[in-house]
Short mmCIF file of C-alpha atoms and ligand atoms in Angstrom, two decimals:
data_model
loop_
_atom_site.label_atom_id
_atom_site.label_comp_id
_atom_site.label_asym_id
_atom_site.label_seq_id
_atom_site.Cartn_x
_atom_site.Cartn_y
_atom_site.Cartn_z
CA MET A 1 -5.33 -2.36 20.11
CA ASN A 2 -5.58 -5.04 17.40
CA ASN A 3 -1.91 -5.68 16.65
CA LEU A 4 -2.17 -8.80 14.48
CA LEU A 5 -0.52 -6.85 11.65
CA LEU A 6 2.50 -5.87 13.74
CA ARG A 7 2.87 -9.41 15.03
CA ALA A 8 2.71 -10.82 11.51
CA LEU A 9 5.29 -8.26 10.36
CA SER A 10 7.67 -9.53 13.04
CA CYS A 11 6.79 -13.15 12.12
CA THR A 12 5.52 -13.89 15.63
CA ASN A 13 1.78 -14.13 14.99
CA ASP A 14 0.33 -17.33 16.43
CA GLN A 15 -3.27 -16.23 15.88
CA ARG A 16 -5.23 -15.87 12.61
CA PRO A 17 -3.56 -13.87 9.84
CA PRO A 18 -4.39 -10.15 9.61
CA VAL A 19 -6.25 -8.94 6.50
CA TRP A 20 -6.35 -5.59 4.71
CA PHE A 21 -6.68 -4.53 1.06
CA MET A 22 -4.49 -2.34 -1.08
CA ARG A 23 -6.63 0.61 -2.22
CA GLN A 24 -9.22 -0.25 0.44
CA ALA A 25 -10.15 3.44 0.65
CA GLY A 26 -11.44 4.18 -2.81
CA ARG A 27 -14.06 4.09 -5.49
CA PHE A 28 -15.42 0.60 -4.75
CA LEU A 29 -16.91 1.98 -1.48
CA PRO A 30 -20.25 3.84 -1.89
CA GLU A 31 -19.39 6.14 1.04
CA TYR A 32 -16.11 7.08 -0.71
CA ARG A 33 -18.00 7.88 -3.91
CA ALA A 34 -20.35 10.05 -1.83
CA LEU A 35 -17.35 11.94 -0.45
CA ARG A 36 -16.05 12.39 -4.02
CA GLN A 37 -19.39 13.86 -5.12
CA LYS A 38 -18.71 16.73 -2.76
CA HIS A 39 -14.92 17.10 -3.06
CA SER A 40 -12.24 16.83 -5.71
CA LEU A 41 -9.47 14.28 -5.29
CA TRP A 42 -7.02 17.14 -4.76
CA GLU A 43 -9.18 18.41 -1.89
CA LEU A 44 -9.40 14.94 -0.32
CA PHE A 45 -5.63 14.54 -0.37
CA HIS A 46 -4.92 18.04 0.97
CA THR A 47 -7.59 18.38 3.68
CA PRO A 48 -6.60 16.39 6.80
CA GLU A 49 -10.19 15.98 8.08
CA LEU A 50 -11.37 14.57 4.73
CA ALA A 51 -8.30 12.34 4.29
CA ALA A 52 -8.85 11.00 7.83
CA GLU A 53 -12.50 10.28 7.03
CA ALA A 54 -11.54 8.35 3.86
CA THR A 55 -8.93 6.39 5.86
CA LEU A 56 -11.58 5.34 8.39
CA GLN A 57 -14.28 4.27 5.89
CA PRO A 58 -12.89 0.78 5.14
CA LEU A 59 -12.33 0.09 8.85
CA LYS A 60 -16.03 0.55 9.56
CA THR A 61 -17.37 -1.11 6.41
CA LEU A 62 -14.95 -4.01 5.99
CA GLY A 63 -13.59 -4.67 9.48
CA VAL A 64 -9.99 -4.93 8.24
CA ASP A 65 -7.01 -5.31 10.60
CA ALA A 66 -5.05 -2.28 9.34
CA ALA A 67 -5.67 1.25 8.13
CA ILE A 68 -3.65 2.82 5.34
CA LEU A 69 -3.20 6.54 5.26
CA PHE A 70 -5.39 8.11 2.57
CA SER A 71 -3.03 9.97 0.27
CA ASP A 72 -1.26 9.21 -3.01
CA ILE A 73 2.28 8.21 -3.93
CA LEU A 74 2.46 11.25 -6.23
CA VAL A 75 2.10 14.02 -3.62
CA ILE A 76 5.90 13.81 -3.16
CA ALA A 77 6.23 15.47 -6.59
CA GLU A 78 5.09 18.71 -4.93
CA ILE A 79 8.57 18.87 -3.34
CA PHE A 80 10.02 19.38 -6.82
CA GLY A 81 7.48 22.06 -7.70
CA TYR A 82 5.24 19.79 -9.77
CA GLU A 83 1.56 20.52 -9.79
CA LEU A 84 -0.60 17.44 -9.32
CA ARG A 85 -3.94 17.23 -11.12
CA PHE A 86 -6.30 14.29 -11.24
CA GLU A 87 -8.67 14.04 -14.13
CA ASN A 88 -9.31 10.39 -14.97
CA LYS A 89 -5.68 9.63 -14.32
CA PRO A 90 -3.07 11.61 -12.42
CA GLU A 91 -1.18 14.28 -14.36
CA LEU A 92 1.94 16.02 -13.11
CA TYR A 93 2.85 19.43 -14.48
CA PRO A 94 6.55 20.29 -14.10
CA PRO A 95 7.70 23.70 -12.85
CA LYS A 96 9.30 26.22 -15.24
CA THR A 97 12.45 26.46 -13.16
CA GLU A 98 14.18 24.02 -10.82
CA VAL A 99 12.51 23.93 -7.40
CA ARG A 100 13.26 21.96 -4.23
CA LYS A 101 10.84 22.57 -1.35
CA ASP A 102 11.11 21.48 2.28
CA VAL A 103 9.53 18.03 2.73
CA ARG A 104 8.11 18.48 6.24
CA GLU A 105 6.70 21.90 5.48
CA THR A 106 5.26 21.14 2.03
CA LEU A 107 3.68 17.84 3.09
CA SER A 108 2.67 18.94 6.61
CA TYR A 109 -0.99 18.27 5.76
CA VAL A 110 -0.14 14.53 5.77
CA ASN A 111 1.23 14.98 9.26
CA LYS A 112 -2.06 16.47 10.41
CA THR A 113 -4.03 13.57 8.91
CA ILE A 114 -1.89 11.08 10.85
CA GLU A 115 -2.39 13.06 14.07
CA LEU A 116 -6.18 12.95 13.58
CA LEU A 117 -5.94 9.14 13.35
CA LYS A 118 -3.86 8.51 16.44
CA ASP A 119 -6.62 6.81 18.46
CA ILE A 120 -7.79 4.18 15.97
CA SER A 121 -7.95 0.54 17.08
CA VAL A 122 -5.71 -0.96 14.36
CA PRO A 123 -2.19 -0.10 13.15
CA LEU A 124 -1.89 2.77 10.69
CA ILE A 125 0.27 2.06 7.65
CA GLY A 126 2.11 4.98 6.07
CA PHE A 127 3.57 4.81 2.59
CA CYS A 128 5.54 6.27 -0.25
CA GLY A 129 6.02 5.30 -3.86
CA GLY A 130 9.10 3.53 -5.11
CA PRO A 131 11.41 6.15 -6.65
CA TYR A 132 11.33 4.40 -10.04
CA THR A 133 7.52 4.47 -10.14
CA VAL A 134 7.30 8.09 -8.95
CA ALA A 135 9.95 9.16 -11.50
CA LYS A 136 7.98 7.42 -14.23
CA TYR A 137 4.90 9.54 -13.50
CA MET A 138 7.08 12.65 -13.19
CA LYS A 139 8.77 11.72 -16.49
CA ALA A 140 12.00 12.61 -14.66
CA PRO A 141 14.35 9.61 -14.36
CA PHE A 142 17.26 11.95 -13.59
CA LEU A 143 15.64 12.77 -10.25
CA LEU A 144 15.81 9.21 -8.85
CA GLN A 145 18.31 9.97 -6.05
CA GLN A 146 16.51 13.17 -5.08
CA ILE A 147 13.15 11.37 -5.01
CA THR A 148 14.74 8.70 -2.80
CA ASP A 149 16.11 11.28 -0.35
CA ALA A 150 12.78 13.12 -0.23
CA SER A 151 10.89 9.81 0.26
CA ILE A 152 13.07 8.87 3.23
CA GLU A 153 12.47 12.25 4.83
CA TYR A 154 8.75 11.98 4.06
CA LEU A 155 8.51 8.53 5.70
CA GLN A 156 10.49 9.79 8.69
CA MET A 157 7.93 12.58 9.07
CA GLN A 158 5.08 10.04 8.92
CA ILE A 159 6.81 7.89 11.57
CA ASP A 160 7.32 10.90 13.87
CA ALA A 161 3.60 11.67 13.45
CA GLY A 162 2.63 8.14 14.56
CA ILE A 163 2.36 5.60 11.72
CA GLN A 164 3.39 2.09 12.80
CA ALA A 165 4.47 0.41 9.56
CA VAL A 166 5.36 1.48 6.04
CA GLN A 167 4.59 0.12 2.60
CA ILE A 168 6.65 1.14 -0.41
CA PHE A 169 4.53 0.96 -3.60
CA ASP A 170 6.94 0.43 -6.46
CA SER A 171 4.20 -0.73 -8.84
CA TRP A 172 6.30 -0.40 -12.01
CA GLY A 173 9.78 -1.05 -10.58
CA MET A 174 10.13 -4.53 -12.04
CA GLU A 175 10.03 -3.13 -15.57
CA ASN A 176 13.60 -2.21 -14.80
CA PRO A 177 14.84 -3.96 -11.65
CA GLU A 178 18.52 -3.02 -12.04
CA VAL A 179 17.50 0.63 -11.85
CA SER A 180 14.72 0.44 -9.27
CA LEU A 181 16.08 -2.01 -6.66
CA PRO A 182 19.10 0.02 -5.41
CA TYR A 183 16.79 2.93 -4.56
CA LEU A 184 14.33 0.61 -2.79
CA LYS A 185 17.29 -0.74 -0.81
CA GLN A 186 18.24 2.74 0.38
CA ILE A 187 14.71 3.37 1.68
CA VAL A 188 14.43 -0.05 3.38
CA ASP A 189 17.82 0.50 5.09
CA ALA A 190 16.90 3.98 6.31
CA ILE A 191 13.54 3.15 7.92
CA ASP A 192 13.22 1.85 11.49
CA VAL A 193 9.57 0.73 11.57
CA PRO A 194 8.48 -2.47 9.77
CA VAL A 195 8.70 -2.06 5.98
CA ILE A 196 6.58 -3.88 3.37
CA VAL A 197 7.81 -3.74 -0.23
CA PHE A 198 5.31 -4.08 -3.07
CA SER A 199 5.85 -4.34 -6.81
CA ARG A 200 3.91 -5.82 -9.69
CA GLY A 201 5.98 -8.78 -10.87
CA SER A 202 7.53 -9.44 -7.43
CA CYS A 203 6.85 -13.19 -7.91
CA ARG A 204 9.55 -13.22 -10.60
CA PHE A 205 12.14 -11.49 -8.40
CA VAL A 206 11.91 -13.33 -5.08
CA LYS A 207 15.67 -13.45 -4.49
CA GLU A 208 16.11 -9.75 -5.31
CA PHE A 209 13.33 -8.81 -2.89
CA VAL A 210 14.76 -11.04 -0.15
CA ASP A 211 18.14 -9.33 -0.67
CA LEU A 212 16.51 -5.97 0.12
CA LYS A 213 16.01 -7.37 3.67
CA PRO A 214 12.57 -5.82 4.18
CA ASP A 215 10.28 -6.95 7.00
CA CYS A 216 7.68 -8.12 4.49
CA ILE A 217 7.33 -8.77 0.76
CA SER A 218 3.95 -8.17 -0.90
CA PHE A 219 3.44 -10.61 -3.78
CA ASP A 220 1.23 -10.52 -6.86
CA TRP A 221 -0.81 -13.59 -7.91
CA GLU A 222 1.52 -15.04 -10.55
CA ARG A 223 2.61 -17.85 -8.17
CA GLU A 224 1.09 -19.72 -5.21
CA MET A 225 1.79 -18.12 -1.83
CA HIS A 226 2.86 -21.38 -0.13
CA GLU A 227 5.44 -21.92 -2.90
CA LEU A 228 6.77 -18.38 -2.52
CA ARG A 229 6.93 -18.86 1.25
CA LYS A 230 9.52 -21.64 0.79
CA GLU A 231 11.86 -19.20 -0.96
CA VAL A 232 11.50 -16.40 1.59
CA PRO A 233 13.44 -16.86 4.88
CA SER A 234 11.15 -17.36 7.88
CA HIS A 235 12.12 -14.01 9.49
CA ILE A 236 10.68 -12.09 6.49
CA ALA A 237 6.86 -11.92 6.34
CA VAL A 238 4.84 -12.36 3.14
CA GLN A 239 1.72 -10.47 2.07
CA GLY A 240 -0.83 -11.16 -0.66
CA ASN A 241 -1.82 -12.47 -3.01
CA ILE A 242 -5.46 -12.68 -4.13
CA ASP A 243 -6.01 -11.75 -7.78
CA PRO A 244 -8.18 -8.56 -7.77
CA GLU A 245 -10.12 -9.98 -10.77
CA ILE A 246 -10.99 -13.08 -8.72
CA LEU A 247 -12.18 -10.94 -5.80
CA LYS A 248 -14.44 -9.07 -8.23
CA GLY A 249 -15.92 -12.28 -9.64
CA PRO A 250 -18.31 -14.93 -8.23
CA HIS A 251 -15.77 -17.64 -7.28
CA PHE A 252 -13.55 -15.87 -4.79
CA GLU A 253 -14.61 -17.80 -1.68
CA GLY A 254 -13.03 -21.15 -2.53
CA HIS A 255 -9.90 -19.33 -3.60
CA VAL A 256 -9.57 -17.51 -0.27
CA VAL A 257 -10.23 -20.67 1.76
CA ARG A 258 -7.53 -22.55 -0.18
CA LEU A 259 -5.08 -19.71 0.40
CA LEU A 260 -5.82 -19.78 4.15
CA GLU A 261 -5.49 -23.57 4.32
CA SER A 262 -2.21 -23.57 2.42
CA MET A 263 -0.73 -20.95 4.79
CA GLN A 264 -2.07 -22.45 8.04
CA GLY A 265 0.25 -21.96 11.02
CA GLU A 266 2.33 -19.29 9.25
CA LYS A 267 3.51 -16.68 11.76
CA GLY A 268 4.46 -14.10 9.15
CA PHE A 269 1.54 -13.96 6.73
CA ILE A 270 -0.77 -11.05 5.88
CA ILE A 271 -3.78 -11.54 3.62
CA ASN A 272 -4.13 -8.91 0.94
CA LEU A 273 -4.64 -8.61 -2.80
CA GLY A 274 -1.82 -8.88 -5.33
CA HIS A 275 -2.60 -5.29 -6.43
CA GLY A 276 -5.27 -2.69 -5.60
CA VAL A 277 -9.02 -3.42 -5.30
CA LEU A 278 -10.72 -2.88 -8.66
CA PRO A 279 -13.38 -0.13 -8.56
CA GLU A 280 -16.14 -2.51 -9.80
CA THR A 281 -15.58 -4.99 -6.93
CA PRO A 282 -18.78 -5.62 -4.90
CA VAL A 283 -18.21 -4.39 -1.34
CA ALA A 284 -19.90 -7.58 -0.08
CA HIS A 285 -17.03 -9.63 -1.55
CA ALA A 286 -14.41 -7.76 0.50
CA VAL A 287 -16.59 -8.01 3.61
CA ARG A 288 -16.92 -11.76 3.01
CA VAL A 289 -13.14 -12.19 2.70
CA VAL A 290 -12.66 -10.63 6.13
CA GLU A 291 -15.36 -12.95 7.55
CA LEU A 292 -13.76 -15.97 5.90
CA VAL A 293 -10.35 -15.12 7.35
CA LYS A 294 -11.88 -14.94 10.81
CA GLN A 295 -14.08 -18.09 10.48
CA THR A 296 -11.78 -20.37 8.53
CA SER A 297 -8.79 -19.68 10.72
CA ALA A 298 -10.83 -20.50 13.83
CA ALA A 299 -12.10 -23.72 12.22
CA LEU A 300 -8.61 -24.78 11.11
CA ARG A 301 -7.29 -24.40 14.65
CA ARG A 302 -9.96 -26.66 16.11
O1 CP3 B 1 -4.55 2.05 -0.57
C1 CP3 B 1 -5.24 2.99 -0.12
O2 CP3 B 1 -6.45 2.86 0.13
C2 CP3 B 1 -4.54 4.28 0.25
C3 CP3 B 1 -4.49 5.32 -0.69
C4 CP3 B 1 -3.72 5.21 -2.00
C5 CP3 B 1 -4.12 5.90 -3.17
N1 CP3 B 1 -3.18 5.71 -4.13
C6 CP3 B 1 -5.33 6.73 -3.29
C7 CP3 B 1 -5.88 7.00 -4.64
C8 CP3 B 1 -2.52 4.56 -2.31
C9 CP3 B 1 -1.67 3.65 -1.44
C10 CP3 B 1 -2.19 4.89 -3.66
C11 CP3 B 1 -0.97 4.39 -4.34
C12 CP3 B 1 -0.76 4.71 -5.75
N2 CP3 B 1 -1.15 5.82 -6.45
C13 CP3 B 1 0.01 3.89 -6.64
C14 CP3 B 1 0.69 2.61 -6.25
C15 CP3 B 1 -0.22 1.44 -6.15
C16 CP3 B 1 -0.89 1.01 -7.42
O3 CP3 B 1 -2.13 0.99 -7.43
O4 CP3 B 1 -0.19 0.66 -8.38
C17 CP3 B 1 0.02 4.53 -7.89
C18 CP3 B 1 0.70 4.02 -9.14
C19 CP3 B 1 -0.71 5.75 -7.76
C20 CP3 B 1 -0.93 6.79 -8.79
C21 CP3 B 1 -2.37 6.96 -9.08
N3 CP3 B 1 -3.27 7.60 -8.23
C22 CP3 B 1 -3.08 6.54 -10.23
C23 CP3 B 1 -2.48 5.78 -11.40
C24 CP3 B 1 -4.43 6.92 -10.07
C25 CP3 B 1 -5.55 6.83 -11.08
C26 CP3 B 1 -6.00 5.44 -11.30
C27 CP3 B 1 -6.75 4.86 -10.13
O5 CP3 B 1 -6.39 3.77 -9.70
O6 CP3 B 1 -7.70 5.47 -9.68
C28 CP3 B 1 -4.53 7.56 -8.79
C29 CP3 B 1 -5.74 8.11 -8.17
C30 CP3 B 1 -6.07 7.61 -6.80
N4 CP3 B 1 -5.21 7.43 -5.75
C31 CP3 B 1 -7.36 7.28 -6.36
C32 CP3 B 1 -7.25 6.91 -5.00
C33 CP3 B 1 -8.35 6.50 -4.05
C34 CP3 B 1 -8.61 7.36 -7.23
C35 CP3 B 1 -9.75 7.95 -6.57
C36 CP3 B 1 -10.76 8.69 -7.38
O7 CP3 B 1 -10.72 8.76 -8.61
O8 CP3 B 1 -11.60 9.22 -6.66
#
């Protein structure tokens, strides 16, 4: 078992940093696009065998150090009777009357996906959306506490099924930190496996994220990682923070090497992007980042 990710999350990693990419299973991979030719997004999310296949694709193609469950932060809306449709962007259709379904029963297909992935060679990351971000897509801010409760139960189900770490994607939370942070805090406090918190704009709210007491904070690219590291206590890991536009473009290599050099010897550092991989990113660039992490770290230690 490659457990670099789990070691980095506990800030005890004395080897090279682990690397994975947000949205690593997705449209930038030709084999994912092939799967999408045959199946709708709804089918991929709801069919455990297909979701497991999509989860595995980036492991084979990129050689990353972690898998992330293939699903979407919006499936939780099904608990409240919303119908989820994906055209070019996700659309949620509210129910006519108030509905509250059982989390474990309604989302049991996610459970099955996790069970199919129990023998992989890297840690499997489970996830949920931040309640603020999910509520924004549901256009239902009044449901924040209920979304929080359902998310905790959903993560608990994922943990029982075998995931080893959790990331909370609160992409839009920092539009309104006073509203979003207390709900993030409830989730972080309730979960017993390592928790990574992610938000666009996290670089501007370092103290607030530290106060959540997560195991790891995922940063965007607005500030340098080694500067952020100084403001995060050494028992909290940091993740990030390559600009997805830079990864897409021709000059990413120097950028990645500088990031690695500036974080040399860090026991709680995970290489990732500052937000999801852009669909137009050449696969070879992501493959090269993984190679660079492996080579550069070995060279730096010599
Ligand atoms: O990271 C992974 O590889 C795991 C799977 C994953 C998906 N969505 C699959 C997906 C994860 C972790 C998410 C999180 C997610 N979903 C977020 C938070 C992170 C972020 O990017 O801000 C949000 C806001 C969503 C909601 C969502 N789902 C949007 C806005 C879209 C459409 C735009 C887009 O990026 O494609 C989706 C669709 C979606 N979710 C796709 C995938 C692979 C698109 C795939 C396709 O069109 O075939």
